[in-house]
mmCIF file of C-alpha atoms in Angstrom:
data_model
loop_
_atom_site.group_PDB
_atom_site.id
_atom_site.type_symbol
_atom_site.label_atom_id
_atom_site.label_comp_id
_atom_site.label_asym_id
_atom_site.label_seq_id
_atom_site.Cartn_x
_atom_site.Cartn_y
_atom_site.Cartn_z
ATOM 1 C CA MET A 10 -59.933 -83.311 -97.929
ATOM 2 C CA LYS A 11 -60.711 -80.052 -96.122
ATOM 3 C CA LYS A 12 -57.894 -80.757 -93.658
ATOM 4 C CA VAL A 13 -55.389 -81.285 -96.501
ATOM 5 C CA LYS A 14 -56.492 -78.020 -98.136
ATOM 6 C CA SER A 15 -56.105 -76.193 -94.826
ATOM 7 C CA ILE A 16 -52.607 -77.603 -94.278
ATOM 8 C CA LEU A 17 -51.590 -76.748 -97.854
ATOM 9 C CA PHE A 18 -52.722 -73.122 -97.440
ATOM 10 C CA LEU A 19 -50.959 -72.925 -94.078
ATOM 11 C CA PHE A 20 -47.727 -74.197 -95.655
ATOM 12 C CA LEU A 21 -47.986 -71.774 -98.596
ATOM 13 C CA GLY A 22 -48.727 -68.935 -96.183
ATOM 14 C CA LEU A 23 -45.696 -69.727 -94.035
ATOM 15 C CA VAL A 24 -43.398 -69.968 -97.061
ATOM 16 C CA SER A 25 -44.745 -66.685 -98.400
ATOM 17 C CA LEU A 26 -44.336 -65.063 -94.980
ATOM 18 C CA VAL A 27 -40.683 -66.166 -94.769
ATOM 19 C CA ILE A 28 -39.993 -64.818 -98.270
ATOM 20 C CA GLY A 29 -41.786 -61.582 -97.329
ATOM 21 C CA VAL A 30 -39.626 -61.163 -94.230
ATOM 22 C CA ALA A 31 -36.541 -61.791 -96.376
ATOM 23 C CA GLY A 32 -37.849 -59.143 -98.771
ATOM 24 C CA THR A 33 -38.143 -56.675 -95.925
ATOM 25 C CA VAL A 34 -34.511 -57.228 -94.998
ATOM 26 C CA LEU A 35 -33.059 -57.625 -98.504
ATOM 27 C CA PRO A 36 -33.453 -54.614 -100.798
ATOM 28 C CA VAL A 37 -33.561 -56.757 -103.952
ATOM 29 C CA LEU A 38 -36.691 -58.695 -102.991
ATOM 30 C CA PRO A 39 -40.092 -57.009 -102.648
ATOM 31 C CA GLY A 40 -41.767 -58.151 -99.438
ATOM 32 C CA GLY A 41 -45.223 -56.628 -99.918
ATOM 33 C CA PRO A 42 -46.624 -59.037 -102.527
ATOM 34 C CA PHE A 43 -45.501 -62.014 -100.431
ATOM 35 C CA TYR A 44 -47.259 -60.593 -97.369
ATOM 36 C CA LEU A 45 -50.437 -60.165 -99.415
ATOM 37 C CA PHE A 46 -50.226 -63.761 -100.602
ATOM 38 C CA ALA A 47 -49.510 -64.953 -97.053
ATOM 39 C CA ALA A 48 -52.607 -63.102 -95.822
ATOM 40 C CA PHE A 49 -54.696 -64.789 -98.508
ATOM 41 C CA CYS A 50 -53.304 -68.239 -97.666
ATOM 42 C CA PHE A 51 -53.742 -67.784 -93.917
ATOM 43 C CA ALA A 52 -57.337 -66.645 -94.467
ATOM 44 C CA LYS A 53 -57.992 -69.827 -96.449
ATOM 45 C CA SER A 54 -56.258 -72.102 -93.926
ATOM 46 C CA SER A 55 -58.125 -71.226 -90.718
ATOM 47 C CA LYS A 56 -59.816 -68.338 -88.958
ATOM 48 C CA SER A 57 -57.477 -68.437 -85.957
ATOM 49 C CA ILE A 58 -54.354 -68.263 -88.145
ATOM 50 C CA GLU A 59 -55.904 -65.435 -90.157
ATOM 51 C CA ASN A 60 -56.644 -63.542 -86.920
ATOM 52 C CA TRP A 61 -53.091 -64.122 -85.686
ATOM 53 C CA PHE A 62 -51.550 -62.805 -88.903
ATOM 54 C CA LYS A 63 -53.843 -59.768 -88.919
ATOM 55 C CA SER A 64 -52.606 -58.912 -85.414
ATOM 56 C CA THR A 65 -48.941 -58.787 -86.465
ATOM 57 C CA SER A 66 -47.093 -55.578 -87.256
ATOM 58 C CA LEU A 67 -46.128 -57.044 -90.650
ATOM 59 C CA TYR A 68 -49.767 -57.240 -91.655
ATOM 60 C CA GLU A 69 -50.442 -53.755 -90.361
ATOM 61 C CA LYS A 70 -47.489 -52.185 -92.143
ATOM 62 C CA TYR A 71 -47.592 -53.956 -95.504
ATOM 63 C CA VAL A 72 -50.939 -55.610 -96.170
ATOM 64 C CA GLU A 73 -53.345 -53.259 -94.437
ATOM 65 C CA ALA A 74 -51.536 -50.196 -95.776
ATOM 66 C CA PHE A 75 -51.795 -51.561 -99.328
ATOM 67 C CA LEU A 76 -55.459 -52.470 -98.939
ATOM 68 C CA GLN A 77 -56.362 -49.081 -97.451
ATOM 69 C CA LYS A 78 -54.449 -47.087 -100.052
ATOM 70 C CA LYS A 79 -55.853 -49.250 -102.863
ATOM 71 C CA GLY A 80 -52.688 -48.705 -104.868
ATOM 72 C CA MET A 81 -48.947 -48.178 -104.776
ATOM 73 C CA THR A 82 -46.677 -45.185 -104.921
ATOM 74 C CA ARG A 83 -44.635 -44.615 -108.063
ATOM 75 C CA LYS A 84 -41.488 -45.419 -106.068
ATOM 76 C CA GLU A 85 -42.919 -48.789 -104.917
ATOM 77 C CA LYS A 86 -43.951 -49.682 -108.463
ATOM 78 C CA ILE A 87 -40.547 -48.779 -109.898
ATOM 79 C CA ARG A 88 -38.681 -50.699 -107.197
ATOM 80 C CA ILE A 89 -40.733 -53.861 -107.667
ATOM 81 C CA ASN A 90 -40.477 -53.688 -111.462
ATOM 82 C CA LEU A 91 -36.718 -53.090 -111.454
ATOM 83 C CA VAL A 92 -36.095 -56.033 -109.141
ATOM 84 C CA ALA A 93 -38.339 -58.314 -111.172
ATOM 85 C CA ASP A 94 -36.809 -57.139 -114.453
ATOM 86 C CA PHE A 95 -33.311 -57.770 -113.107
ATOM 87 C CA PHE A 96 -34.143 -61.415 -112.413
ATOM 88 C CA ILE A 97 -36.012 -61.814 -115.699
ATOM 89 C CA VAL A 98 -33.060 -60.467 -117.689
ATOM 90 C CA ILE A 99 -30.658 -62.789 -115.870
ATOM 91 C CA SER A 100 -32.991 -65.697 -116.619
ATOM 92 C CA VAL A 101 -33.203 -64.772 -120.307
ATOM 93 C CA PHE A 102 -29.398 -64.865 -120.566
ATOM 94 C CA TYR A 103 -29.030 -68.187 -118.746
ATOM 95 C CA VAL A 104 -31.857 -70.118 -120.401
ATOM 96 C CA ASP A 105 -31.074 -71.829 -123.687
ATOM 97 C CA ILE A 106 -34.664 -72.624 -124.671
ATOM 98 C CA LEU A 107 -36.117 -70.037 -127.058
ATOM 99 C CA LEU A 108 -39.732 -70.635 -125.993
ATOM 100 C CA VAL A 109 -38.835 -69.983 -122.348
ATOM 101 C CA LYS A 110 -37.009 -66.781 -123.317
ATOM 102 C CA ILE A 111 -40.077 -65.601 -125.224
ATOM 103 C CA LEU A 112 -42.354 -66.426 -122.282
ATOM 104 C CA LEU A 113 -40.068 -64.511 -119.909
ATOM 105 C CA VAL A 114 -40.112 -61.420 -122.128
ATOM 106 C CA VAL A 115 -43.888 -61.627 -122.606
ATOM 107 C CA SER A 116 -44.429 -61.994 -118.856
ATOM 108 C CA ALA A 117 -42.167 -58.980 -118.219
ATOM 109 C CA LEU A 118 -44.146 -56.906 -120.706
ATOM 110 C CA TYR A 119 -47.447 -58.012 -119.160
ATOM 111 C CA LYS A 120 -46.109 -57.184 -115.701
ATOM 112 C CA HIS A 121 -45.327 -53.645 -116.826
ATOM 113 C CA TYR A 122 -48.767 -53.312 -118.424
ATOM 114 C CA TYR A 123 -50.417 -54.546 -115.222
ATOM 115 C CA PHE A 124 -48.460 -52.186 -112.974
ATOM 116 C CA ILE A 125 -49.120 -49.199 -115.242
ATOM 117 C CA LYS A 126 -52.759 -49.793 -116.153
ATOM 118 C CA LYS A 127 -54.254 -51.938 -113.377
ATOM 119 C CA ILE A 128 -52.595 -50.844 -110.133
ATOM 120 C CA LYS A 129 -53.496 -47.311 -109.176
ATOM 121 C CA THR A 130 -50.553 -44.965 -108.642
ATOM 122 C CA ILE A 131 -51.030 -42.967 -105.478
ATOM 123 C CA ASP A 132 -49.260 -39.840 -104.320
ATOM 124 C CA ARG A 133 -46.919 -40.533 -101.403
ATOM 125 C CA ASN A 134 -47.422 -37.030 -99.975
ATOM 126 C CA ARG A 135 -51.194 -37.478 -99.776
ATOM 127 C CA THR A 136 -50.864 -40.804 -97.956
ATOM 128 C CA LYS A 137 -48.508 -39.211 -95.434
ATOM 129 C CA GLN A 138 -50.929 -36.312 -94.885
ATOM 130 C CA ARG A 139 -53.790 -38.729 -94.234
ATOM 131 C CA ALA A 140 -51.701 -40.649 -91.712
ATOM 132 C CA SER A 141 -50.928 -37.447 -89.758
#
């Protein structure tokens, strides 16, 4: 059972990593959250895979930076929310089931609440000064 769990986390981590890389290349898809999820999955799959992922530049740039800053810049928050809202709005127009439409709108509202109230907004200038 432990082997199956390890393989499942490895698979989820790889899928999340691929989506994260696509998000780095494509401006409409946020890569950061997928890298965070990949790091979590790799940590749960095996220690050697976790160590490998932590040694990559992707981890250093996206995951470690987020964990050290303990928040996001206003620009990052706005970008992620706009992209997510774009896809939610498209979904609301294409779905014919009222309950699904309501759930999409409620999830969008909760997402905005979470980004505003739960994720700390950090000043980009201060993070650049610390890095110098």
